């Protein structure tokens, strides 16, 4: 039994991490999502490990005995609070655990390959590039493979990545060494969408050197913004200098916001180009998680006037609750439905729009034209429904 028949899965990469024969590659499939491929079937011993750690081929969740505590949370460090996507609790958890001898497996954006990747941070400096959500599917394999199961780690990721990861550490009886963190997840968009967006922006600013996915210049509620620098940009800032990244207050050279019609966010949030598994296999919405801690944006009524950013922080285990209480954050306990107000409770609906988008993304049409076609489709559809 092996993963050779698994298609359109979560693309979490844990099968490739566990394979002792090193014959599983994670590559982008025809729709622009990560998927496993066995490179040399003759070397497969049929040990079944790849299937044992695969969340996609398991019913239910790896964590079954959760005991939920839910908080509104934000960092007490104003620089961190300003820079992070919501309240900065993700960064503060990492910082606290690094202080206790843990390493952090988080996600940074790699401008060379234009993709989001898991990596290991061993110091607070190295943790800084993990700040902020990168709204594309991350490539996990190099980061996950670099984890020494005998060491202590905070591992962060999408709920499906974390569910498989829990199966993996349980299999090797080393769960005690790990703290797992996921987030309320909308789903991940096709990498073809991101590539179209990047191609358009690079025509203007040259090869992208830096991307910030959210910023709070015009307040937290309007923080869906792309801010980018490229090689043609006059200004030269060394974005590997983490201090610069943390305190960055001014805008990048290229700026675009959802509230002004940004094409990437418009198409991502239209639910028309998510991974197939996000529609028909996601089992992690709302209060379903295999993590010790879930974070997210607390967009609900209780904090509607807050423009600094508030994180939702949910502890599913006692371990998660202990860590949350140790980090440099203000925590205010609320019932779960207050903290999770506005989060998706069910999977998104796969409509005709998905099939149209999957075709459009493979054409050479620009992202602007792709967005225009989708807008026309929406208008036409709304008209038909009247
Ligand atoms: C694809 C995606 C969909 C999301 N959907 C929702 C949603 O529907 N509702 C909601 O409330 N929040 C969602 N979030 C989470 C949200 O954007 C913030 O991460 C959250 O508010 C916490 O912010 P923060 O300021 O505490 O931490 P941040 O500093 O933003 O920490 C972000 C953490 O997420 C990890 N991370 C970043 N990008 C990725 C990635 N591509 N894949 C895996 N891990 C990553 C980083 O390693 C870091 O640990 C989503 C995030 C992503 C990446």
Coordinates of C-alpha atoms and ligand atoms in Angstrom, one line a residue:
X1 CA 0.0 0.0 0.0
X2 CA 1.5 3.4 -1.0
X3 CA 0.4 6.8 -2.1
X4 CA 0.7 6.2 -5.8
X5 CA -3.1 6.4 -6.2
X6 CA -3.5 9.6 -4.2
X7 CA -4.4 12.6 -6.4
X8 CA -5.7 16.1 -5.6
X9 CA -4.8 15.6 -1.9
X10 CA -3.8 18.2 0.7
X11 CA -0.3 18.2 -0.6
X12 CA 1.1 18.3 3.0
X13 CA 4.3 16.5 2.1
X14 CA 4.4 14.4 5.2
X15 CA 4.5 11.2 3.0
X16 CA 7.7 12.5 1.4
X17 CA 9.1 13.3 4.8
X18 CA 8.5 9.8 6.2
X19 CA 9.6 7.8 3.2
X20 CA 12.8 5.9 4.1
X21 CA 13.5 5.1 0.5
X22 CA 13.4 8.8 -0.5
X23 CA 11.3 8.0 -3.6
X24 CA 8.4 10.5 -3.0
X25 CA 8.6 13.9 -4.7
X26 CA 6.1 16.7 -4.0
X27 CA 5.5 18.6 -7.2
X28 CA 2.8 20.9 -8.6
X29 CA 0.0 19.1 -10.4
X30 CA -1.8 20.3 -13.5
X31 CA -4.1 22.6 -11.4
X32 CA -1.2 24.2 -9.5
X33 CA -1.3 22.3 -6.2
X34 CA 1.3 20.2 -4.5
X35 CA 0.9 16.5 -4.9
X36 CA 3.1 13.4 -4.2
X37 CA 4.6 11.3 -6.9
X38 CA 6.6 8.1 -6.5
X39 CA 9.7 8.5 -8.6
X40 CA 10.9 4.9 -8.6
X41 CA 8.2 2.3 -7.9
X42 CA 10.8 -0.5 -8.0
X43 CA 12.4 0.8 -4.8
X44 CA 9.1 0.9 -2.9
X45 CA 9.0 -1.8 -0.2
X46 CA 5.2 -1.3 0.4
X47 CA 5.9 -0.5 4.1
X48 CA 2.8 1.6 4.1
X49 CA 4.3 4.4 6.2
X50 CA 3.3 7.1 3.6
X51 CA -0.3 6.1 4.0
X52 CA -0.2 5.9 7.8
X53 CA 0.8 9.5 8.1
X54 CA -1.6 10.8 5.4
X55 CA -4.4 12.9 6.7
X56 CA -6.1 12.9 3.3
X57 CA -6.6 9.1 3.5
X58 CA -7.7 9.0 7.1
X59 CA -11.3 9.5 8.4
X60 CA -11.6 12.0 11.3
X61 CA -8.8 13.9 13.1
X62 CA -5.6 12.7 14.7
X63 CA -6.5 14.7 17.9
X64 CA -9.8 13.5 19.3
X65 CA -9.8 14.5 23.0
X66 CA -9.7 18.3 22.7
X67 CA -10.6 20.6 25.6
X68 CA -11.2 24.0 24.1
X69 CA -10.2 27.3 25.6
X70 CA -10.5 30.4 23.5
X71 CA -9.0 33.9 23.7
X72 CA -8.7 37.2 22.0
X73 CA -5.0 37.8 22.0
X74 CA -2.4 40.4 20.9
X75 CA 1.3 40.9 21.4
X76 CA 2.4 43.3 24.1
X77 CA 5.3 44.3 21.8
X78 CA 4.0 47.1 19.6
X79 CA 6.5 46.5 16.8
X80 CA 5.4 42.9 16.5
X81 CA 1.7 43.8 16.9
X82 CA 2.0 46.3 14.0
X83 CA 3.9 44.0 11.7
X84 CA 1.9 40.7 12.1
X85 CA -1.3 39.8 10.3
X86 CA -3.6 40.2 13.2
X87 CA -2.4 40.3 16.9
X88 CA 1.0 38.7 16.5
X89 CA 0.3 35.7 18.7
X90 CA 1.9 33.4 16.1
X91 CA 5.2 35.1 16.4
X92 CA 5.0 35.5 20.2
X93 CA 4.4 31.7 20.6
X94 CA 7.6 31.0 18.6
X95 CA 9.6 33.6 20.5
X96 CA 8.5 32.1 23.8
X97 CA 9.3 28.5 22.8
X98 CA 12.7 29.4 21.3
X99 CA 13.5 30.9 24.7
X100 CA 12.8 27.5 26.2
X101 CA 15.1 25.6 23.8
X102 CA 12.6 24.8 21.1
X103 CA 13.2 25.3 17.4
X104 CA 10.4 26.5 15.1
X105 CA 9.3 25.1 11.8
X106 CA 7.4 27.9 10.2
X107 CA 6.8 29.4 6.7
X108 CA 8.8 32.1 4.9
X109 CA 8.5 33.5 1.4
X110 CA 11.4 32.6 -0.9
X111 CA 11.6 35.4 -3.6
X112 CA 14.1 33.3 -5.7
X113 CA 11.6 30.5 -6.3
X114 CA 8.5 32.7 -5.7
X115 CA 7.0 30.2 -3.3
X116 CA 6.2 29.9 0.4
X117 CA 8.4 27.3 2.2
X118 CA 8.6 25.7 5.6
X119 CA 12.0 26.2 7.2
X120 CA 13.6 25.9 10.6
X121 CA 14.2 28.9 12.9
X122 CA 16.6 28.4 15.8
X123 CA 16.8 32.0 16.9
X124 CA 14.3 34.9 17.2
X125 CA 16.2 36.6 14.3
X126 CA 15.6 33.6 12.1
X127 CA 11.9 33.5 13.2
X128 CA 11.2 37.0 11.8
X129 CA 10.6 35.9 8.2
X130 CA 7.8 33.6 9.4
X131 CA 5.8 36.7 10.5
X132 CA 2.7 37.3 8.4
X133 CA 0.5 34.9 6.4
X134 CA 1.6 34.0 2.9
X135 CA -1.7 33.2 1.2
X136 CA -0.4 30.4 -1.0
X137 CA 0.3 26.7 -0.4
X138 CA 3.6 26.2 1.3
X139 CA 6.2 23.6 0.2
X140 CA 6.8 21.7 3.4
X141 CA 9.3 18.9 2.6
X142 CA 12.7 20.5 3.2
X143 CA 11.5 22.1 6.5
X144 CA 9.8 18.9 7.7
X145 CA 12.8 16.7 6.7
X146 CA 15.1 19.0 8.7
X147 CA 13.3 18.2 11.9
X148 CA 15.1 15.9 14.3
X149 CA 12.4 13.9 16.0
X150 CA 14.4 13.8 19.2
X151 CA 14.5 17.6 19.5
X152 CA 11.8 20.0 20.7
X153 CA 9.9 21.9 18.0
X154 CA 7.0 24.2 17.5
X155 CA 5.6 23.2 14.1
X156 CA 3.1 25.6 12.3
X157 CA 1.1 25.1 9.2
X158 CA -2.3 24.7 7.6
X159 CA -4.7 22.4 9.6
X160 CA -4.2 19.6 7.0
X161 CA -0.4 19.8 7.2
X162 CA -0.7 19.7 11.0
X163 CA -3.1 16.8 11.1
X164 CA -0.7 14.7 9.0
X165 CA 2.2 15.9 11.1
X166 CA 0.5 14.7 14.3
X167 CA 0.0 11.3 12.7
X168 CA 3.7 11.3 11.9
X169 CA 5.0 12.1 15.4
X170 CA 2.5 9.8 17.0
X171 CA 3.7 7.0 14.7
X172 CA 7.3 7.6 16.0
X173 CA 6.1 8.1 19.6
X174 CA 7.6 11.6 20.0
X175 CA 4.5 13.7 20.4
X176 CA 5.7 15.0 23.7
X177 CA 8.6 16.9 22.0
X178 CA 6.2 18.9 19.8
X179 CA 3.9 21.9 20.1
X180 CA 1.6 22.1 17.0
X181 CA 0.0 25.3 15.8
X182 CA -2.5 25.8 12.9
X183 CA -4.8 28.6 11.9
X184 CA -8.4 29.0 10.8
X185 CA -7.9 28.2 7.1
X186 CA -9.9 29.6 4.2
X187 CA -8.1 27.2 1.8
X188 CA -5.1 27.6 -0.5
X189 CA -5.3 29.1 -4.0
X190 CA -3.7 27.5 -7.1
X191 CA -0.1 28.4 -7.6
X192 CA -1.0 29.3 -11.2
X193 CA -3.0 32.2 -9.8
X194 CA 0.1 33.4 -7.8
X195 CA 2.4 32.9 -10.9
X196 CA 0.0 35.1 -13.0
X197 CA 0.0 37.8 -10.4
X198 CA 3.8 37.7 -10.1
X199 CA 4.3 37.9 -13.9
X200 CA 2.1 41.0 -14.0
X201 CA 3.9 42.7 -11.1
X202 CA 7.4 41.8 -12.3
X203 CA 6.7 43.6 -15.7
X204 CA 6.6 46.7 -13.6
X205 CA 9.2 46.3 -10.8
X206 CA 11.5 43.6 -12.1
X207 CA 12.3 40.4 -10.3
X208 CA 10.5 40.5 -6.9
X209 CA 12.8 40.8 -3.9
X210 CA 10.3 41.2 -1.1
X211 CA 6.6 40.5 -0.5
X212 CA 4.5 41.5 2.4
X213 CA 1.0 40.0 2.3
X214 CA -0.8 42.1 4.8
X215 CA -0.2 45.6 6.2
X216 CA -2.0 47.9 8.5
X217 CA -1.3 51.3 6.9
X218 CA -5.0 51.9 6.5
X219 CA -6.1 50.0 9.5
X220 CA -6.4 46.3 10.3
X221 CA -9.8 45.9 8.7
X222 CA -8.4 47.1 5.4
X223 CA -5.2 45.1 5.8
X224 CA -5.6 42.7 2.8
X225 CA -2.7 44.3 0.9
X226 CA 0.2 43.3 -1.2
X227 CA 3.3 45.3 -0.8
X228 CA 6.3 44.4 -2.9
X229 CA 9.8 45.5 -3.9
X230 CA 11.6 44.4 -7.1
X231 CA 15.0 44.7 -8.7
X232 CA 14.0 47.7 -10.7
X233 CA 12.8 49.5 -7.5
X234 CA 15.1 52.4 -6.7
X235 CA 15.3 51.8 -3.1
X236 CA 17.7 49.1 -1.8
X237 CA 16.6 47.6 1.4
X238 CA 18.2 44.4 2.6
X239 CA 15.2 42.3 3.5
X240 CA 17.4 39.6 4.9
X241 CA 18.2 42.1 7.6
X242 CA 15.5 41.0 9.9
X243 CA 15.5 44.3 11.9
X244 CA 14.4 46.1 8.8
X245 CA 11.7 43.5 8.2
X246 CA 10.3 43.9 11.7
X247 CA 10.2 47.6 11.9
X248 CA 9.1 48.2 8.3
X249 CA 6.5 50.9 8.4
X250 CA 6.7 52.4 5.0
X251 CA 5.1 50.9 1.9
X252 CA 6.9 48.7 -0.6
X253 CA 7.3 50.1 -4.2
X254 CA 4.3 48.1 -5.6
X255 CA 1.1 48.4 -3.5
X256 CA -2.3 47.0 -4.0
X257 CA -5.2 46.3 -1.7
X258 CA -8.3 44.2 -1.8
X259 CA -10.4 47.3 -1.1
X260 CA -9.1 48.8 -4.3
X261 CA -9.8 45.7 -6.4
X262 CA -6.5 43.7 -6.0
X263 CA -6.8 40.8 -8.4
X264 CA -5.0 38.2 -6.3
X265 CA -7.1 38.7 -3.2
X266 CA -10.3 39.1 -5.3
X267 CA -9.8 35.8 -7.0
X268 CA -8.4 33.9 -3.9
X269 CA -11.3 35.0 -1.7
X270 CA -13.9 34.3 -4.4
X271 CA -13.5 30.6 -3.6
X272 CA -13.1 29.8 -7.3
X273 CA -9.6 28.5 -7.4
X274 CA -8.9 26.6 -4.2
X275 CA -7.4 23.1 -4.0
X276 CA -9.9 20.3 -4.9
X277 CA -9.4 18.9 -1.4
X278 CA -10.3 22.3 0.2
X279 CA -13.8 21.8 -1.3
X280 CA -14.5 18.1 -0.8
X281 CA -12.1 16.8 1.8
X282 CA -11.4 19.5 4.3
X283 CA -12.3 18.3 7.8
X284 CA -10.8 21.2 9.7
X285 CA -13.3 24.0 9.7
X286 CA -14.2 26.1 12.8
X287 CA -13.4 24.0 15.9
X288 CA -11.9 20.9 14.1
X289 CA -8.2 20.8 14.6
X290 CA -5.3 18.4 15.5
X291 CA -3.1 21.3 16.7
X292 CA -2.4 22.3 20.3
X293 CA -3.2 25.9 19.3
X294 CA -5.1 27.5 16.5
X295 CA -4.7 31.1 15.6
X296 CA -6.7 33.4 13.3
X297 CA -8.1 36.9 12.7
X298 CA -10.7 37.9 15.3
X299 CA -13.0 39.9 13.0
X300 CA -16.2 39.6 15.1
X301 CA -18.4 42.3 16.6
X302 CA -16.6 42.4 19.9
X303 CA -13.5 44.0 18.4
X304 CA -15.0 45.7 15.4
X305 CA -13.6 49.1 16.4
X306 CA -10.1 47.8 17.0
X307 CA -7.7 48.8 14.1
X308 CA -4.5 47.4 15.6
X309 CA -5.4 43.8 15.0
X310 CA -6.7 41.1 17.3
X311 CA -5.8 37.4 17.0
X312 CA -8.1 34.6 17.8
X313 CA -6.1 32.0 19.9
X314 CA -7.7 28.7 20.7
X315 CA -6.1 26.1 22.9
X316 CA -7.2 22.5 22.1
X317 CA -4.9 20.9 24.6
X318 CA -3.6 21.6 28.1
X319 CA -0.1 21.9 26.6
X320 CA -1.4 24.5 24.2
X321 CA -3.1 26.5 26.9
X322 CA 0.1 26.5 29.1
X323 CA 2.2 27.8 26.2
X324 CA -0.3 30.5 25.3
X325 CA -0.3 31.7 28.9
X326 CA 3.5 32.0 29.0
X327 CA 3.9 34.2 25.9
X328 CA 4.2 37.9 25.8
X329 CA 0.5 38.5 24.9
X330 CA -2.6 40.0 26.3
X331 CA -5.1 37.2 26.5
X332 CA -8.8 37.8 27.1
X333 CA -10.9 34.7 27.5
X334 CA -14.2 34.6 25.6
X335 CA -16.7 31.8 24.6
X336 CA -15.5 30.0 21.4
X337 CA -18.3 31.4 19.2
X338 CA -17.2 35.0 20.0
X339 CA -13.6 34.3 19.2
X340 CA -14.5 32.3 16.0
X341 CA -17.2 34.7 14.8
X342 CA -17.1 35.0 11.1
X343 CA -15.0 31.9 10.5
X344 CA -16.1 29.3 7.9
X345 CA -18.1 26.6 9.5
X346 CA -18.4 24.4 6.4
X347 CA -16.3 23.8 3.3
X348 CA -16.7 26.2 0.4
X349 CA -19.0 25.2 -2.5
X350 CA -17.4 24.1 -5.7
X351 CA -19.4 25.8 -8.4
X352 CA -19.1 26.2 -12.2
X353 CA -16.8 29.1 -11.5
X354 CA -14.1 26.7 -10.3
X355 CA -14.1 24.9 -13.6
X356 CA -13.9 28.1 -15.5
X357 CA -11.1 29.4 -13.4
X358 CA -9.0 26.2 -13.6
X359 CA -9.2 26.6 -17.4
X360 CA -8.4 30.3 -17.4
X361 CA -5.4 29.9 -15.1
X362 CA -3.8 27.6 -17.6
X363 CA -4.1 30.2 -20.5
X364 CA -1.7 33.0 -21.1
X365 CA -4.4 35.6 -20.3
X366 CA -3.2 38.1 -17.8
X367 CA -4.5 38.2 -14.2
X368 CA -6.4 41.4 -14.9
X369 CA -8.3 39.7 -17.9
X370 CA -8.9 36.6 -15.8
X371 CA -10.4 38.8 -13.1
X372 CA -12.5 40.7 -15.6
X373 CA -14.0 37.4 -17.0
X374 CA -14.8 36.3 -13.5
X375 CA -16.5 39.6 -12.7
X376 CA -18.6 39.4 -15.9
X377 CA -19.5 35.8 -15.0
X378 CA -20.6 36.9 -11.5
X379 CA -22.7 39.8 -12.9
X380 CA -24.4 37.6 -15.4
X381 CA -25.1 34.9 -12.8
X382 CA -26.5 37.5 -10.4
X383 CA -28.7 38.8 -13.2
X384 CA -30.0 35.3 -13.9
X385 CA -30.9 34.8 -10.3
X386 CA -33.0 38.0 -10.1
Ligands
LIG1 C1 -3.6 30.2 3.3 C2 -4.1 30.8 4.6 C3 -5.5 30.9 4.8 C4 -5.9 31.6 6.0 N1 -7.3 31.7 6.3 C5 -7.7 32.2 7.4 C6 -9.1 32.3 7.7 O1 -10.0 31.9 6.9 N2 -9.5 32.9 8.9 C7 -8.6 33.4 9.7 O2 -8.9 34.0 10.8 N3 -7.2 33.3 9.5 C8 -6.8 32.8 8.4 N4 -5.4 32.7 8.2 C9 -4.5 33.1 9.2 C10 -4.3 34.6 9.4 O3 -3.9 35.1 8.2 C11 -3.2 34.9 10.4 O4 -2.1 34.0 10.3 C12 -3.7 34.9 11.8 O5 -4.6 36.0 12.0 C13 -2.6 35.0 12.8 O6 -1.9 36.1 12.7 P1 -0.7 36.5 13.7 O7 -0.5 38.0 13.5 O8 -0.9 36.0 15.0 O9 0.5 35.6 13.2 P2 1.4 35.8 11.9 O10 2.6 36.5 12.2 O11 0.6 36.2 10.7 O12 1.8 34.2 11.8 C14 1.5 33.5 10.7 C15 1.9 32.0 11.0 O13 1.4 31.2 9.9 C16 2.5 30.5 9.3 N5 2.2 30.6 7.9 C17 2.3 31.7 7.1 N6 2.0 31.4 5.8 C18 1.7 30.1 5.8 C19 1.4 29.2 4.8 N7 1.2 29.6 3.5 N8 1.2 27.9 5.1 C20 1.4 27.4 6.3 N9 1.7 28.2 7.4 C21 1.9 29.6 7.1 C22 3.8 31.2 9.7 O14 4.8 30.3 9.8 C23 3.4 31.8 11.1 O15 3.6 30.8 12.1 C24 -5.0 32.1 7.0 C25 -3.6 32.0 6.7 C26 -3.2 31.4 5.5 C27 -1.7 31.3 5.3

